Amino acid sequence: MKTSILLKSLADDLAEAIPEIDSEAEHSRWQPGLGPFEEERQVEMLRNAVENNTNYSIETERTYPNGDQRVDLFIKSGVTEIPVEAKLLRFRYDNGNIDPNSFAKAFSPFPEQTTSTLLTDAQKVRDADFEEYGGLLGLYYEPTDEPYERMSAKSIGEKFCLDVEYWYDFEVETRNVAHFDGLRHPVHQQGAVITWEIIE
């Protein structure tokens, strides 16, 4: 399976699984639903939900070939094996207020400002010695009445492509914006699983 098709399928499968996971997800601190959970826990729950129900396998925490860091997801289908770094794109707190740090956590190009961002992860995966460049995955949440029109899954997908092209000497292309809705949380009510492929 080609990398582009694999990334499209991954987004579709995860987006389809989210409403069912959301229906049972209970956070000990925040309001019910999947949206409030931390990034690592969301990735884990999603992987567990689709495991054995796809025509590809998902391995977590595969070590980078050029270091001791680990990639969030390693997707295998036949001869195609791709690394995928995942990021939670949640720009509002549990109470609905904008999280002022969330934008930088996704789009900052400066690795010294944080542990990693979606943008710096793109460079990290691109520069690693995996056989395929792989891709990125964003778990995006929003309220149904989001007042900022440009804060949509489609716009986020487009912005990320422009940012990578601006900051780096390679490009990414959006492979899928797989929407989901009907979630229980009063703020994180809907969203999308967005995948990008790293290309030359």
Short mmCIF file of C-alpha atoms in Angstrom, two decimals:
data_model
loop_
_atom_site.label_atom_id
_atom_site.label_comp_id
_atom_site.label_asym_id
_atom_site.label_seq_id
_atom_site.Cartn_x
_atom_site.Cartn_y
_atom_site.Cartn_z
CA MET A 1 0.00 0.00 0.00
CA LYS A 2 1.40 3.41 -0.97
CA THR A 3 2.26 5.87 1.79
CA SER A 4 -0.41 8.33 0.66
CA ILE A 5 -3.14 5.67 0.72
CA LEU A 6 -1.94 4.35 4.07
CA LEU A 7 -2.12 7.82 5.65
CA LYS A 8 -5.61 8.35 4.22
CA SER A 9 -6.80 5.00 5.58
CA LEU A 10 -5.26 5.68 8.98
CA ALA A 11 -7.17 8.96 9.34
CA ASP A 12 -10.45 7.37 8.21
CA ASP A 13 -10.12 4.43 10.61
CA LEU A 14 -9.21 6.55 13.64
CA ALA A 15 -11.96 9.09 12.95
CA GLU A 16 -14.51 6.29 12.69
CA ALA A 17 -13.40 4.89 16.06
CA ILE A 18 -13.48 8.18 17.98
CA PRO A 19 -17.25 8.47 18.70
CA GLU A 20 -17.38 5.01 20.26
CA ILE A 21 -14.30 5.66 22.40
CA ASP A 22 -15.76 9.03 23.38
CA SER A 23 -19.00 7.41 24.57
CA GLU A 24 -17.11 5.57 27.32
CA ALA A 25 -14.19 7.92 28.05
CA GLU A 26 -14.28 9.35 31.58
CA HIS A 27 -11.48 11.66 32.72
CA SER A 28 -10.76 11.81 36.45
CA ARG A 29 -10.34 15.59 36.38
CA TRP A 30 -12.20 17.00 33.37
CA GLN A 31 -15.65 16.66 31.83
CA PRO A 32 -16.61 13.35 30.14
CA GLY A 33 -15.44 12.53 26.65
CA LEU A 34 -12.23 11.76 24.76
CA GLY A 35 -11.26 15.39 24.05
CA PRO A 36 -9.81 16.28 27.49
CA PHE A 37 -7.40 13.34 27.61
CA GLU A 38 -3.67 13.87 27.20
CA GLU A 39 -2.12 13.25 23.78
CA GLU A 40 -0.29 10.05 24.68
CA ARG A 41 -3.40 8.50 26.23
CA GLN A 42 -5.58 9.43 23.24
CA VAL A 43 -3.11 7.85 20.83
CA GLU A 44 -3.05 4.72 22.96
CA MET A 45 -6.86 4.45 23.12
CA LEU A 46 -7.19 4.98 19.37
CA ARG A 47 -4.56 2.38 18.56
CA ASN A 48 -6.24 -0.15 20.82
CA ALA A 49 -9.63 0.55 19.23
CA VAL A 50 -8.53 -0.11 15.65
CA GLU A 51 -6.02 -2.88 16.37
CA ASN A 52 -6.83 -6.05 14.41
CA ASN A 53 -9.56 -4.21 12.46
CA THR A 54 -7.40 -2.80 9.67
CA ASN A 55 -5.32 -4.13 6.77
CA TYR A 56 -2.21 -2.62 8.36
CA SER A 57 -0.56 -2.88 11.76
CA ILE A 58 0.21 -0.05 14.18
CA GLU A 59 3.25 -0.25 16.40
CA THR A 60 3.80 2.39 19.07
CA GLU A 61 7.05 3.78 20.37
CA ARG A 62 9.35 2.44 17.61
CA THR A 63 12.88 3.75 18.21
CA TYR A 64 14.29 6.14 15.62
CA PRO A 65 17.14 4.50 13.68
CA ASN A 66 19.40 7.50 14.25
CA GLY A 67 18.90 7.96 18.00
CA ASP A 68 17.15 6.95 21.19
CA GLN A 69 13.92 8.91 20.60
CA ARG A 70 10.74 7.04 19.70
CA VAL A 71 8.16 7.71 17.01
CA ASP A 72 4.52 7.79 18.12
CA LEU A 73 3.18 5.37 15.49
CA PHE A 74 4.89 2.99 13.09
CA ILE A 75 2.48 1.79 10.41
CA LYS A 76 3.13 -1.39 8.42
CA SER A 77 1.25 -2.74 5.41
CA GLY A 78 3.00 -5.28 3.21
CA VAL A 79 6.34 -3.83 2.20
CA THR A 80 5.37 -0.28 3.20
CA GLU A 81 6.51 0.83 6.66
CA ILE A 82 6.11 4.46 7.68
CA PRO A 83 6.79 6.51 10.82
CA VAL A 84 4.00 8.87 11.93
CA GLU A 85 4.33 11.51 14.64
CA ALA A 86 1.01 12.47 16.25
CA LYS A 87 0.00 15.75 17.87
CA LEU A 88 -3.08 16.84 19.78
CA LEU A 89 -4.54 19.97 18.14
CA ARG A 90 -6.83 21.18 20.89
CA PHE A 91 -6.93 24.96 21.15
CA ARG A 92 -9.48 25.32 23.96
CA TYR A 93 -9.48 24.39 27.62
CA ASP A 94 -12.07 22.13 29.22
CA ASN A 95 -14.13 25.24 30.07
CA GLY A 96 -14.08 26.60 26.50
CA ASN A 97 -11.50 29.35 26.97
CA ILE A 98 -8.69 29.58 24.41
CA ASP A 99 -5.47 27.91 25.56
CA PRO A 100 -2.84 30.59 24.80
CA ASN A 101 -0.03 28.03 24.60
CA SER A 102 -1.73 25.53 22.32
CA PHE A 103 -0.92 27.30 19.06
CA ALA A 104 2.81 27.36 19.78
CA LYS A 105 2.73 23.70 20.81
CA ALA A 106 1.57 22.89 17.30
CA PHE A 107 3.20 25.47 15.05
CA SER A 108 6.37 26.79 16.71
CA PRO A 109 9.48 26.13 14.59
CA PHE A 110 11.75 26.65 17.60
CA PRO A 111 12.59 23.33 19.31
CA GLU A 112 14.26 25.10 22.23
CA GLN A 113 10.91 26.63 23.21
CA THR A 114 9.24 23.28 23.87
CA THR A 115 9.95 19.57 23.73
CA SER A 116 8.49 19.20 20.24
CA THR A 117 5.78 20.65 18.03
CA LEU A 118 3.97 19.38 14.96
CA LEU A 119 6.35 21.53 12.93
CA THR A 120 9.58 20.34 14.55
CA ASP A 121 8.31 16.76 14.41
CA ALA A 122 8.02 17.10 10.64
CA GLN A 123 11.70 17.93 10.40
CA LYS A 124 12.62 15.19 12.87
CA VAL A 125 10.80 12.49 10.89
CA ARG A 126 12.10 13.84 7.57
CA ASP A 127 15.72 13.77 8.77
CA ALA A 128 15.51 10.33 10.36
CA ASP A 129 16.89 7.30 8.57
CA PHE A 130 13.63 5.43 8.11
CA GLU A 131 13.18 3.88 4.65
CA GLU A 132 10.15 6.12 4.03
CA TYR A 133 9.75 9.75 5.09
CA GLY A 134 6.36 8.95 6.61
CA GLY A 135 3.98 11.56 7.88
CA LEU A 136 2.24 13.51 10.62
CA LEU A 137 -1.13 13.07 12.28
CA GLY A 138 -3.19 15.72 14.05
CA LEU A 139 -6.09 15.05 16.43
CA TYR A 140 -8.15 18.22 16.08
CA TYR A 141 -11.07 19.19 18.35
CA GLU A 142 -13.49 22.12 18.26
CA PRO A 143 -16.93 23.18 19.57
CA THR A 144 -19.81 23.04 17.09
CA ASP A 145 -20.17 26.83 17.32
CA GLU A 146 -16.47 27.73 16.92
CA PRO A 147 -16.49 31.51 16.20
CA TYR A 148 -13.07 31.58 14.50
CA GLU A 149 -13.76 30.47 10.93
CA ARG A 150 -10.08 29.98 10.17
CA MET A 151 -9.74 27.64 13.12
CA SER A 152 -11.16 24.69 11.20
CA ALA A 153 -9.67 21.31 10.38
CA LYS A 154 -9.32 22.22 6.70
CA SER A 155 -7.61 25.52 7.51
CA ILE A 156 -5.27 23.86 9.99
CA GLY A 157 -4.32 21.33 7.32
CA GLU A 158 -3.55 24.09 4.83
CA LYS A 159 -1.66 26.24 7.34
CA PHE A 160 0.63 23.40 8.31
CA CYS A 161 1.59 22.79 4.68
CA LEU A 162 2.43 26.48 4.25
CA ASP A 163 4.44 26.60 7.48
CA VAL A 164 6.56 23.59 6.56
CA GLU A 165 7.27 25.07 3.13
CA TYR A 166 8.24 28.39 4.74
CA TRP A 167 10.56 27.03 7.43
CA TYR A 168 12.13 23.98 5.81
CA ASP A 169 13.60 22.74 2.53
CA PHE A 170 10.95 20.07 2.03
CA GLU A 171 7.16 19.97 1.81
CA VAL A 172 4.18 18.14 3.25
CA GLU A 173 0.84 17.49 1.58
CA THR A 174 -2.47 16.93 3.34
CA ARG A 175 -3.61 13.38 2.69
CA ASN A 176 -6.88 13.36 4.63
CA VAL A 177 -9.14 15.45 6.84
CA ALA A 178 -11.40 12.76 8.30
CA HIS A 179 -14.20 14.39 10.30
CA PHE A 180 -15.98 13.10 13.38
CA ASP A 181 -18.83 14.60 15.43
CA GLY A 182 -21.45 13.89 18.07
CA LEU A 183 -18.99 13.80 20.97
CA ARG A 184 -20.16 14.20 24.59
CA HIS A 185 -17.84 16.95 25.80
CA PRO A 186 -19.51 20.41 25.75
CA VAL A 187 -16.43 22.02 24.17
CA HIS A 188 -14.57 19.24 22.34
CA GLN A 189 -17.72 18.29 20.41
CA GLN A 190 -16.35 17.49 16.99
CA GLY A 191 -13.18 17.57 14.97
CA ALA A 192 -11.03 15.65 12.54
CA VAL A 193 -8.09 13.35 12.19
CA ILE A 194 -5.71 15.11 9.81
CA THR A 195 -2.81 13.34 8.10
CA TRP A 196 0.04 14.84 6.10
CA GLU A 197 2.66 13.09 3.99
CA ILE A 198 6.25 14.31 3.99
CA ILE A 199 7.50 14.73 0.43
CA GLU A 200 10.55 16.21 -1.26
#
